[in-house]
Short mmCIF file of C-alpha atoms and ligand atoms in Angstrom, two decimals:
data_model
loop_
_atom_site.label_atom_id
_atom_site.label_comp_id
_atom_site.label_asym_id
_atom_site.label_seq_id
_atom_site.Cartn_x
_atom_site.Cartn_y
_atom_site.Cartn_z
CA MET A 1 -0.01 -0.02 0.04
CA SER A 2 1.48 3.37 -0.93
CA ARG A 3 1.78 5.91 1.84
CA ALA A 4 0.51 9.29 1.92
CA LEU A 5 3.33 11.81 2.01
CA ILE A 6 3.57 15.37 3.38
CA GLU A 7 5.61 17.68 0.99
CA ARG A 8 7.66 20.36 2.62
CA LEU A 9 8.20 23.34 0.39
CA SER A 10 11.14 25.53 1.16
CA PRO A 11 9.91 28.94 2.78
CA THR A 12 12.71 30.63 0.89
CA ASN A 13 12.12 29.52 -2.64
CA ASN A 14 8.97 27.39 -2.55
CA GLU A 15 10.71 24.22 -3.96
CA ILE A 16 10.14 20.90 -2.53
CA VAL A 17 12.97 20.07 0.11
CA ALA A 18 11.49 17.02 1.83
CA ARG A 19 8.76 14.39 1.81
CA PHE A 20 7.67 12.95 5.09
CA ALA A 21 5.43 9.91 5.60
CA GLU A 22 1.97 10.97 6.82
CA GLY A 23 1.79 9.03 9.99
CA THR A 24 -1.49 7.26 11.22
CA VAL A 25 -2.93 6.21 14.40
CA ASP A 26 -1.77 2.70 13.67
CA ASP A 27 1.79 3.85 13.32
CA VAL A 28 1.64 5.54 16.60
CA ASN A 29 0.12 2.50 18.29
CA ASP A 30 3.11 0.41 16.70
CA ALA A 31 5.73 2.82 17.85
CA VAL A 32 4.34 3.02 21.29
CA THR A 33 4.28 -0.85 21.52
CA ALA A 34 7.99 -0.95 20.41
CA ALA A 35 8.84 1.62 23.03
CA LYS A 36 6.94 -0.14 25.77
CA ILE A 37 8.56 -3.46 24.95
CA ALA A 38 11.83 -1.89 24.91
CA PHE A 39 11.00 -0.29 28.24
CA ASP A 40 9.29 -3.26 29.87
CA LYS A 41 11.66 -6.13 28.79
CA GLY A 42 14.72 -4.51 27.24
CA MET A 43 18.14 -3.89 28.36
CA TRP A 44 18.01 0.04 28.26
CA PRO A 45 16.37 0.93 31.42
CA ARG A 46 18.23 -1.92 33.37
CA MET A 47 21.78 -1.12 32.19
CA ASP A 48 24.48 0.76 34.22
CA ALA A 49 24.04 4.43 33.56
CA GLY A 50 27.56 4.60 32.78
CA VAL A 51 27.22 2.18 29.87
CA ARG A 52 24.06 4.27 28.80
CA ALA A 53 26.42 7.26 28.75
CA GLN A 54 28.78 5.58 26.39
CA PHE A 55 26.03 4.94 23.93
CA LEU A 56 24.87 8.60 24.14
CA ARG A 57 28.42 9.89 23.70
CA LEU A 58 28.90 7.91 20.54
CA TRP A 59 25.63 9.33 19.39
CA SER A 60 26.91 12.78 20.11
CA ARG A 61 30.03 12.21 18.17
CA LYS A 62 27.97 10.81 15.25
CA ILE A 63 25.90 14.02 15.32
CA ALA A 64 29.08 16.15 15.25
CA GLU A 65 30.43 14.13 12.28
CA ASN A 66 27.10 15.07 10.32
CA ARG A 67 27.12 18.67 11.56
CA GLU A 68 27.03 20.26 8.19
CA ARG A 69 24.42 17.98 6.67
CA LEU A 70 22.10 18.35 9.66
CA ALA A 71 22.53 22.14 9.68
CA ARG A 72 21.64 22.29 6.00
CA ILE A 73 18.52 20.32 6.56
CA GLU A 74 17.42 22.79 9.15
CA VAL A 75 18.11 25.68 6.93
CA GLU A 76 16.12 24.03 3.99
CA GLU A 77 13.14 23.28 6.19
CA VAL A 78 13.12 26.12 8.82
CA GLY A 79 14.49 28.87 6.69
CA LYS A 80 16.99 30.00 9.45
CA PRO A 81 20.43 31.32 8.55
CA LEU A 82 23.20 28.71 8.20
CA LYS A 83 25.44 30.11 10.79
CA TYR A 84 22.83 29.69 13.28
CA ALA A 85 21.68 26.21 12.22
CA ARG A 86 25.47 25.14 12.68
CA ALA A 87 25.33 26.65 16.05
CA ASP A 88 22.11 24.66 16.95
CA ILE A 89 23.72 21.36 15.87
CA ASP A 90 26.70 22.21 18.25
CA THR A 91 24.23 22.65 20.88
CA VAL A 92 22.65 19.54 20.22
CA CYS A 93 26.04 17.63 20.68
CA ALA A 94 26.52 19.48 23.96
CA LEU A 95 23.11 18.60 25.25
CA VAL A 96 23.59 14.88 24.47
CA ASP A 97 27.07 14.87 26.32
CA TYR A 98 25.57 16.79 29.21
CA ALA A 99 22.62 14.29 29.49
CA ALA A 100 25.15 11.47 29.35
CA GLY A 101 26.95 12.78 32.41
CA LEU A 102 23.78 13.65 34.20
CA GLY A 103 22.48 10.12 33.88
CA MET A 104 25.61 8.94 35.82
CA GLN A 105 24.98 11.60 38.66
CA SER A 106 21.29 10.73 39.02
CA HIS A 107 20.72 9.07 42.29
CA GLY A 108 18.15 8.29 45.06
CA LEU A 109 18.42 8.65 48.90
CA ALA A 110 18.86 6.57 51.91
CA TYR A 111 17.49 7.19 55.43
CA SER A 112 19.34 5.56 58.18
CA SER A 113 17.64 7.79 60.76
CA ILE A 114 14.17 6.30 61.04
CA GLY A 115 14.90 3.72 63.82
CA ALA A 116 17.64 1.32 64.53
CA ASN A 117 15.67 -1.52 62.88
CA ARG A 118 14.33 0.30 59.95
CA THR A 119 16.05 1.90 56.80
CA GLY A 120 14.38 3.82 54.15
CA ILE A 121 15.47 3.91 50.57
CA VAL A 122 14.26 6.23 47.92
CA LEU A 123 14.74 5.02 44.35
CA ARG A 124 14.71 7.23 41.44
CA GLU A 125 13.48 5.29 38.51
CA PRO A 126 12.63 6.12 34.81
CA VAL A 127 9.02 7.13 34.36
CA GLY A 128 8.54 4.81 31.33
CA VAL A 129 7.55 5.67 27.68
CA VAL A 130 7.81 9.22 26.99
CA GLY A 131 5.92 10.96 24.11
CA VAL A 132 7.69 13.89 22.76
CA VAL A 133 6.04 16.53 20.61
CA ILE A 134 8.15 19.28 19.17
CA PRO A 135 7.65 22.45 17.08
CA TRP A 136 9.29 23.91 14.01
CA ASN A 137 11.43 26.68 15.09
CA PHE A 138 14.44 24.87 16.59
CA PRO A 139 13.66 21.12 15.63
CA ALA A 140 16.94 19.56 16.34
CA GLU A 141 17.76 21.59 19.55
CA THR A 142 14.10 21.13 21.01
CA PHE A 143 14.66 17.27 20.29
CA ALA A 144 17.95 17.45 22.26
CA LYS A 145 16.36 19.30 25.17
CA LYS A 146 14.12 16.27 25.68
CA VAL A 147 15.12 12.98 24.17
CA PRO A 148 18.81 12.49 25.52
CA PHE A 149 17.67 13.41 28.98
CA ALA A 150 14.77 10.94 28.96
CA LEU A 151 17.20 8.41 27.52
CA ALA A 152 19.80 9.01 30.22
CA ALA A 153 17.07 8.47 32.81
CA GLY A 154 16.40 5.11 31.37
CA CYS A 155 13.22 5.90 29.41
CA THR A 156 12.20 5.06 25.85
CA CYS A 157 10.68 7.65 23.58
CA VAL A 158 8.31 8.19 20.84
CA ILE A 159 8.84 11.40 18.95
CA LYS A 160 6.44 13.39 16.81
CA PRO A 161 8.30 16.26 15.03
CA SER A 162 6.56 19.25 13.36
CA GLU A 163 5.06 18.29 10.05
CA PHE A 164 7.05 21.15 8.63
CA THR A 165 10.47 20.29 9.93
CA SER A 166 10.76 16.49 10.48
CA GLY A 167 14.03 16.06 8.87
CA THR A 168 16.47 16.33 11.73
CA ALA A 169 14.41 14.21 13.97
CA LEU A 170 14.58 11.43 11.49
CA GLU A 171 18.30 11.64 10.97
CA LEU A 172 18.92 12.03 14.69
CA ALA A 173 17.05 8.86 15.28
CA LYS A 174 19.05 6.89 12.52
CA LEU A 175 22.23 8.22 14.26
CA ALA A 176 21.14 6.82 17.52
CA ALA A 177 20.68 3.46 15.89
CA GLU A 178 24.12 3.72 14.38
CA ALA A 179 25.55 4.40 17.79
CA GLY A 180 24.08 1.19 19.00
CA ILE A 181 21.15 2.49 20.98
CA PRO A 182 18.80 -0.55 20.92
CA PRO A 183 15.75 -0.80 18.53
CA GLY A 184 12.54 0.50 20.20
CA VAL A 185 14.31 2.97 22.26
CA VAL A 186 14.14 5.84 20.05
CA ASN A 187 11.10 5.92 17.51
CA VAL A 188 9.96 8.74 15.38
CA VAL A 189 6.40 8.99 13.82
CA THR A 190 6.04 11.88 11.31
CA GLY A 191 2.59 13.38 10.44
CA TYR A 192 0.05 15.90 11.49
CA GLY A 193 -0.66 17.05 15.03
CA ASN A 194 -4.29 16.35 15.29
CA VAL A 195 -3.63 12.75 14.15
CA VAL A 196 -0.29 11.55 15.26
CA GLY A 197 0.19 14.06 18.19
CA ASP A 198 -3.17 13.39 19.42
CA ALA A 199 -2.96 9.54 19.24
CA LEU A 200 0.24 9.88 20.94
CA SER A 201 -1.08 11.91 24.03
CA GLY A 202 -4.03 9.65 24.27
CA ASN A 203 -2.18 6.30 24.13
CA PRO A 204 -2.36 4.77 27.57
CA GLY A 205 1.06 2.99 26.95
CA VAL A 206 2.65 6.45 27.32
CA SER A 207 3.51 7.52 30.88
CA MET A 208 4.52 11.08 30.08
CA MET A 209 4.08 13.74 27.54
CA SER A 210 6.92 16.21 27.01
CA PHE A 211 5.70 19.05 24.70
CA THR A 212 7.08 22.22 23.33
CA GLY A 213 4.82 24.30 21.27
CA SER A 214 1.92 26.79 21.40
CA THR A 215 -0.12 27.31 24.41
CA ARG A 216 -3.34 26.31 22.59
CA VAL A 217 -1.85 22.82 21.58
CA GLY A 218 -0.27 22.50 25.15
CA LYS A 219 -3.74 22.69 26.71
CA GLN A 220 -5.00 19.93 24.19
CA ILE A 221 -2.09 17.59 25.13
CA ILE A 222 -2.61 18.13 28.94
CA ALA A 223 -6.16 17.23 28.57
CA ARG A 224 -5.59 14.21 26.45
CA ALA A 225 -2.74 12.89 28.51
CA GLY A 226 -5.06 13.50 31.58
CA GLU A 227 -7.49 10.90 30.23
CA HIS A 228 -5.10 8.16 31.24
CA VAL A 229 -3.30 10.21 34.00
CA ALA A 230 -0.09 10.54 32.27
CA ARG A 231 2.41 13.10 33.42
CA THR A 232 2.92 16.17 31.38
CA ALA A 233 5.71 18.97 30.98
CA VAL A 234 4.81 21.63 28.57
CA GLU A 235 7.01 24.34 27.39
CA LEU A 236 4.63 27.05 25.81
CA GLY A 237 4.56 30.46 24.42
CA GLY A 238 6.07 33.76 25.63
CA LYS A 239 5.78 37.49 25.52
CA GLY A 240 8.96 38.52 27.20
CA ALA A 241 10.08 41.98 28.21
CA THR A 242 13.40 43.71 27.70
CA ILE A 243 13.43 46.28 30.50
CA VAL A 244 16.06 49.02 30.03
CA PHE A 245 16.78 51.48 32.78
CA ALA A 246 18.36 54.84 32.17
CA ASP A 247 21.74 53.88 33.69
CA ALA A 248 22.13 50.86 31.52
CA ASP A 249 25.04 50.34 29.14
CA ILE A 250 23.16 51.46 26.11
CA GLU A 251 25.33 49.90 23.61
CA ASP A 252 24.97 46.39 25.19
CA ALA A 253 21.19 47.00 25.80
CA VAL A 254 20.62 48.00 22.14
CA ARG A 255 22.46 44.91 21.00
CA GLY A 256 20.59 42.66 23.51
CA THR A 257 17.30 44.22 22.40
CA LEU A 258 18.00 43.68 18.83
CA THR A 259 19.06 40.05 19.26
CA SER A 260 16.14 39.40 21.49
CA ILE A 261 13.69 40.31 18.75
CA SER A 262 15.62 39.36 15.56
CA PHE A 263 17.17 35.98 16.36
CA ASN A 264 15.69 33.04 14.57
CA GLN A 265 13.43 35.76 12.64
CA GLY A 266 11.72 36.49 15.96
CA GLU A 267 10.31 32.90 15.91
CA CYS A 268 11.64 32.32 19.48
CA CYS A 269 9.51 31.35 22.54
CA VAL A 270 11.98 33.54 24.78
CA ALA A 271 12.14 36.39 22.38
CA GLY A 272 12.08 39.88 24.00
CA SER A 273 8.99 41.14 22.10
CA ARG A 274 8.13 43.96 24.35
CA LEU A 275 10.68 46.70 25.04
CA LEU A 276 10.06 48.51 28.31
CA VAL A 277 12.37 51.68 28.29
CA HIS A 278 12.81 54.37 30.59
CA ALA A 279 11.24 57.67 29.33
CA ASP A 280 14.30 59.58 29.77
CA ILE A 281 16.38 57.57 27.15
CA ALA A 282 13.65 56.34 25.09
CA GLU A 283 14.15 58.57 22.04
CA GLU A 284 17.75 58.11 21.80
CA PHE A 285 17.56 54.32 22.43
CA LEU A 286 15.05 53.86 19.62
CA GLN A 287 17.08 55.84 17.34
CA ARG A 288 20.11 53.69 17.92
CA LEU A 289 18.07 50.54 17.88
CA ALA A 290 16.74 51.60 14.36
CA THR A 291 20.29 52.30 13.08
CA ALA A 292 21.54 48.87 14.34
CA MET A 293 18.53 47.04 12.87
CA SER A 294 19.24 48.62 9.46
CA SER A 295 22.67 46.86 9.30
CA LEU A 296 21.08 43.31 9.70
CA ARG A 297 21.28 41.31 6.49
CA ILE A 298 17.89 39.73 5.63
CA GLY A 299 17.74 37.27 2.75
CA ASP A 300 18.85 33.83 1.48
CA PRO A 301 19.53 31.65 4.63
CA PHE A 302 22.32 29.73 2.85
CA ASP A 303 24.33 32.94 2.46
CA GLU A 304 26.93 32.97 5.22
CA GLU A 305 26.29 36.67 5.90
CA THR A 306 22.57 36.46 6.42
CA ASP A 307 21.26 37.29 9.85
CA LEU A 308 17.54 36.80 9.34
CA GLY A 309 16.15 34.21 6.95
CA SER A 310 12.58 33.23 5.97
CA MET A 311 9.38 33.01 8.08
CA ILE A 312 8.28 29.43 8.40
CA HIS A 313 5.50 29.46 5.93
CA ARG A 314 3.08 31.91 4.00
CA GLU A 315 0.27 31.81 6.69
CA HIS A 316 2.46 32.66 9.47
CA PHE A 317 4.10 35.40 7.25
CA ASP A 318 0.65 36.85 6.53
CA SER A 319 -0.25 36.64 10.21
CA VAL A 320 2.72 38.61 11.31
CA LEU A 321 1.99 41.25 8.94
CA ARG A 322 -1.56 41.34 10.00
CA HIS A 323 -0.52 41.86 13.71
CA ILE A 324 1.57 44.85 12.48
CA GLU A 325 -1.13 46.46 10.59
CA GLU A 326 -3.70 46.05 13.49
CA ALA A 327 -1.23 47.61 15.84
CA GLN A 328 -0.81 50.73 13.60
CA LEU A 329 -4.65 50.98 13.31
CA GLU A 330 -4.82 50.93 17.12
CA GLY A 331 -2.30 53.87 17.19
CA ALA A 332 1.13 52.34 17.26
CA ARG A 333 3.88 54.47 15.70
CA LEU A 334 6.23 52.71 13.14
CA VAL A 335 9.83 53.24 14.03
CA CYS A 336 11.52 50.87 11.37
CA GLY A 337 10.47 47.71 9.32
CA GLY A 338 6.89 47.27 8.89
CA ILE A 339 4.76 46.00 6.05
CA GLU A 340 6.41 47.93 3.36
CA ALA A 341 9.82 46.51 4.21
CA ALA A 342 8.54 42.89 4.02
CA ARG A 343 9.14 40.68 0.92
CA ARG A 344 6.48 38.07 0.14
CA ASP A 345 9.03 36.47 -2.30
CA GLY A 346 11.32 34.66 0.32
CA LEU A 347 8.86 35.40 3.16
CA HIS A 348 11.19 37.90 4.69
CA ILE A 349 10.22 40.32 7.35
CA ALA A 350 12.46 43.13 8.52
CA PRO A 351 12.89 43.78 12.18
CA THR A 352 10.03 45.98 12.93
CA VAL A 353 9.71 48.52 15.92
CA LEU A 354 6.28 49.81 16.99
CA ASP A 355 6.39 52.71 19.60
CA ASP A 356 3.62 54.18 21.80
CA ILE A 357 2.19 50.72 22.82
CA ARG A 358 -0.28 50.55 25.56
CA PRO A 359 -0.98 47.43 27.56
CA SER A 360 -4.53 47.41 26.27
CA MET A 361 -3.21 46.83 22.61
CA SER A 362 -3.28 43.37 21.47
CA ILE A 363 0.41 43.61 20.26
CA PHE A 364 1.43 44.07 24.02
CA ARG A 365 -0.37 40.86 24.98
CA ARG A 366 -0.39 38.33 22.02
CA GLU A 367 2.63 36.14 20.99
CA ILE A 368 3.40 37.41 17.38
CA PHE A 369 6.30 34.87 16.80
CA GLY A 370 8.13 37.35 14.33
CA PRO A 371 10.61 40.12 14.40
CA VAL A 372 8.15 42.68 15.85
CA LEU A 373 8.91 44.77 18.89
CA ALA A 374 6.39 46.68 20.97
CA VAL A 375 7.72 49.65 22.87
CA THR A 376 6.25 51.05 25.92
CA ARG A 377 7.91 53.76 28.20
CA PHE A 378 8.21 53.70 32.00
CA ARG A 379 9.15 56.12 34.65
CA SER A 380 9.66 54.03 37.69
CA LEU A 381 11.04 50.65 38.76
CA GLU A 382 7.40 49.68 40.08
CA ASP A 383 5.91 50.72 36.69
CA ALA A 384 8.38 48.59 34.83
CA VAL A 385 7.80 45.52 36.95
CA ALA A 386 3.97 46.01 36.86
CA LEU A 387 4.23 46.35 32.80
CA ALA A 388 6.60 43.32 32.62
CA ASN A 389 4.17 41.11 34.75
CA ASP A 390 1.17 42.35 32.97
CA SER A 391 1.08 39.13 30.70
CA GLU A 392 -0.54 35.78 30.84
CA TYR A 393 2.81 34.28 29.96
CA GLY A 394 5.86 33.97 32.23
CA LEU A 395 8.95 32.56 30.28
CA ALA A 396 11.85 34.93 29.84
CA ASN A 397 12.51 38.59 30.65
CA SER A 398 15.84 40.71 30.75
CA VAL A 399 16.58 43.62 32.77
CA TRP A 400 19.32 46.02 31.90
CA SER A 401 20.94 48.48 34.52
CA LYS A 402 24.22 48.84 36.18
CA ASN A 403 22.70 49.18 39.53
CA ILE A 404 22.73 45.87 41.42
CA ASP A 405 19.81 46.88 43.51
CA VAL A 406 17.59 47.65 40.65
CA VAL A 407 18.74 44.36 38.87
CA MET A 408 18.04 42.23 42.02
CA THR A 409 14.80 43.96 42.94
CA VAL A 410 13.41 43.54 39.37
CA ALA A 411 14.71 40.00 38.83
CA LYS A 412 12.92 38.87 42.10
CA SER A 413 9.88 40.48 41.25
CA LEU A 414 9.43 39.11 37.70
CA ARG A 415 7.06 36.26 37.37
CA SER A 416 9.07 34.41 34.70
CA GLY A 417 11.08 31.07 34.71
CA ILE A 418 14.02 32.86 33.43
CA VAL A 419 15.58 36.25 33.99
CA TRP A 420 18.62 37.72 32.22
CA ALA A 421 20.42 40.59 33.78
CA ASN A 422 22.55 42.69 31.34
CA THR A 423 22.46 39.82 28.76
CA ALA A 424 19.70 38.12 26.78
CA LEU A 425 18.81 34.96 25.02
CA ASP A 426 21.86 33.53 27.05
CA GLY A 427 22.11 30.17 28.71
CA ALA A 428 24.09 27.43 30.36
CA LEU A 429 23.17 23.88 30.46
CA GLN A 430 23.23 23.72 34.10
CA LEU A 431 20.38 26.29 34.39
CA PRO A 432 16.90 25.09 34.44
CA PHE A 433 14.82 26.35 31.43
CA GLY A 434 10.91 26.68 31.60
CA GLY A 435 8.03 28.91 32.15
CA ASN A 436 5.10 29.75 34.50
CA GLY A 437 1.44 30.71 33.75
CA SER A 438 0.54 30.23 30.08
CA SER A 439 4.21 29.58 29.30
CA GLY A 440 3.66 26.15 30.90
CA PHE A 441 5.26 23.99 33.55
CA GLY A 442 8.15 21.62 33.87
CA ARG A 443 11.85 22.31 33.55
CA GLU A 444 14.39 21.28 31.00
CA LEU A 445 18.25 21.33 31.56
CA GLY A 446 20.21 21.09 34.77
CA GLU A 447 19.48 18.41 37.15
CA ALA A 448 15.70 19.14 36.67
CA GLY A 449 16.08 18.29 33.13
CA ILE A 450 16.63 14.54 33.90
CA GLU A 451 14.59 14.50 37.08
CA GLU A 452 11.54 15.29 34.92
CA TYR A 453 11.76 11.83 33.51
CA THR A 454 11.96 10.06 36.72
CA VAL A 455 9.71 8.89 39.44
CA LEU A 456 10.57 8.22 43.11
CA LYS A 457 9.92 4.86 44.85
CA SER A 458 10.15 4.56 48.61
CA ILE A 459 11.28 1.31 50.15
CA LEU A 460 11.03 0.82 53.91
CA ILE A 461 12.95 -2.17 55.14
CA HIS A 462 12.60 -3.68 58.71
CA THR A 463 15.33 -5.79 60.04
CA GLY A 464 15.04 -8.29 62.88
CA LYS A 465 11.90 -9.51 64.81
CA ARG A 466 9.01 -7.13 65.03
CA ASN A 467 7.34 -7.16 68.34
CA ASP A 468 5.19 -4.14 67.90
CA THR A 469 1.76 -3.86 66.43
CA PHE A 470 1.54 -3.33 62.69
CA GLY A 471 -0.24 -0.33 61.29
CA VAL A 472 0.41 2.18 63.98
CA ALA A 473 2.14 5.59 63.29
CA PRO A 474 6.01 5.19 62.72
CA ALA A 475 7.00 7.40 65.71
CA ALA A 476 4.80 5.31 68.09
CA SER A 477 6.08 2.04 66.67
CA GLN A 478 9.68 2.87 67.90
P1 NAD B 1 2.19 24.14 17.65
O1 NAD B 1 1.59 24.09 19.11
O2 NAD B 1 1.19 24.48 16.55
O3 NAD B 1 2.82 22.82 17.09
C1 NAD B 1 3.67 22.15 18.02
C2 NAD B 1 3.62 20.57 17.72
O4 NAD B 1 2.44 20.12 18.20
C3 NAD B 1 3.65 20.18 16.26
O5 NAD B 1 4.48 18.94 16.11
C4 NAD B 1 2.34 19.92 15.90
O6 NAD B 1 2.10 19.02 14.88
C5 NAD B 1 1.72 19.32 17.23
N1 NAD B 1 0.30 19.37 17.40
C6 NAD B 1 -0.65 20.19 16.84
N2 NAD B 1 -1.82 19.79 17.35
C7 NAD B 1 -1.85 18.71 18.07
C8 NAD B 1 -2.62 18.13 18.86
N3 NAD B 1 -4.00 18.25 18.97
N4 NAD B 1 -2.09 17.01 19.54
C9 NAD B 1 -0.70 16.81 19.71
N5 NAD B 1 0.13 17.49 19.06
C10 NAD B 1 -0.31 18.46 18.29
O7 NAD B 1 3.42 25.13 17.65
P2 NAD B 1 4.34 25.57 16.47
O8 NAD B 1 3.56 26.40 15.67
O9 NAD B 1 5.10 24.22 15.89
O10 NAD B 1 5.51 26.49 17.29
C11 NAD B 1 5.35 27.63 17.75
C12 NAD B 1 4.87 27.79 19.13
O11 NAD B 1 5.95 27.00 19.82
C13 NAD B 1 4.95 29.09 19.73
O12 NAD B 1 3.75 29.39 20.48
C14 NAD B 1 6.13 29.14 20.50
O13 NAD B 1 6.18 30.02 21.63
C15 NAD B 1 6.14 27.69 21.13
N6 NAD B 1 7.54 27.37 21.61
C16 NAD B 1 7.86 27.23 22.77
C17 NAD B 1 9.06 27.03 23.37
C18 NAD B 1 9.37 26.90 24.71
O14 NAD B 1 10.31 26.27 25.26
N7 NAD B 1 8.65 27.40 25.76
C19 NAD B 1 10.11 26.83 22.51
C20 NAD B 1 9.79 26.82 21.03
C21 NAD B 1 8.55 27.07 20.56
#
């Protein structure tokens, strides 16, 4: 029987760059069965974490050997600049290596303080089969923030990549097999979210769903997984603020603001898509920002010099432009970029700055997922914090000031999972990554990044003859 295929057209030149199998519910059931057998009966969850780490490190080396090929797949399917796609693959290797080490550090606890005849042991065990659903903006990197950590914990996975960008997930799974990771441990089913993603979330063989994507789909996955009481971890949307005080290093703050909104064409969950700038420096700041933005190169993502590539697809390109138009109709003042500067041919949108934004305007509240910055001025620290926190999202914000009191007061008052101070879009593998509110729950990276995929089991052992009555409170039984 011939399979239905999904064709991926390049966002840059509209040519076919990939064909993926359109997965079915049966495919999902088969993949979950394979993952469940590998988990229940296979060697992977039972082997020494040190041996698992060797497999993971070999996987990482194979990914590194294929760096250029994988990066080019990302460029073709996502439309992101090649230099950033290469950096993404380097991050993937670092994530796999880091997860390998974490797996060896992962441990339980023992309590010797609960009575002479009693010992308590807390085991940390893998949660089971993990369903992984990922978006299109950082396909390989998002895969690597989840899958190696789940594997290092001893879990097995079924992965559903985005229907627009499934290439690297398939390649990473092939390289896992080449590295000797046993069959059934890493499974990929390509296809649409409402079929493959939905069947995966609803499959009772899946013990946990790990999702990155929109808040809308995140809610559906939580509900579907909840039907069979599966655990969920969801990394969702964002509407981050870049807060610039009058005493900030203006040059650094301009570059930070620019990077926050233009990196990956603004298709970035942690983008700083709102600029909150002190009224005293706002005019000068916006002028310098517009000048810096005009030097960015927008165009062919394969060109080594390109800073911004193509938007993911035509519908998304149109939706970003609609948001710009709507904001202008509501009274926003265009500082640079805008609809006139956009090029339909190639789906290019120039970084766009919109001033005079009030919290009541939709551009202040909605995630646009493009290079569109909404600017609001503030006069006091309290106003800045209130504006930043006036959002259903709580993923990442940045604060720019040379005054440590200001930095710490603001950082502690922000309701987001990540706060950057005098830096932006920065990260370290050791620091947990995740959001609050509509940005989701659960944490990736750091020790939390592996703990997410584990469950605790308490074992209480009694030694010697028991002379007391069973069933009384522990304290009384001593
Ligand atoms: P999306 O939610 O539309 O799709 C994400 C994935 O979910 C895709 O693989 C899709 O096929 C699948 N899906 C769709 N419907 C489904 C369903 N009913 N059941 C199960 N799976 C389903 O998101 P997108 O457009 O691919 O990505 C953009 C969104 O992702 C933005 O909102 C962005 O903020 C968010 N994002 C968040 C983070 C983070 O770490 N917080 C990182 C990257 C992207």
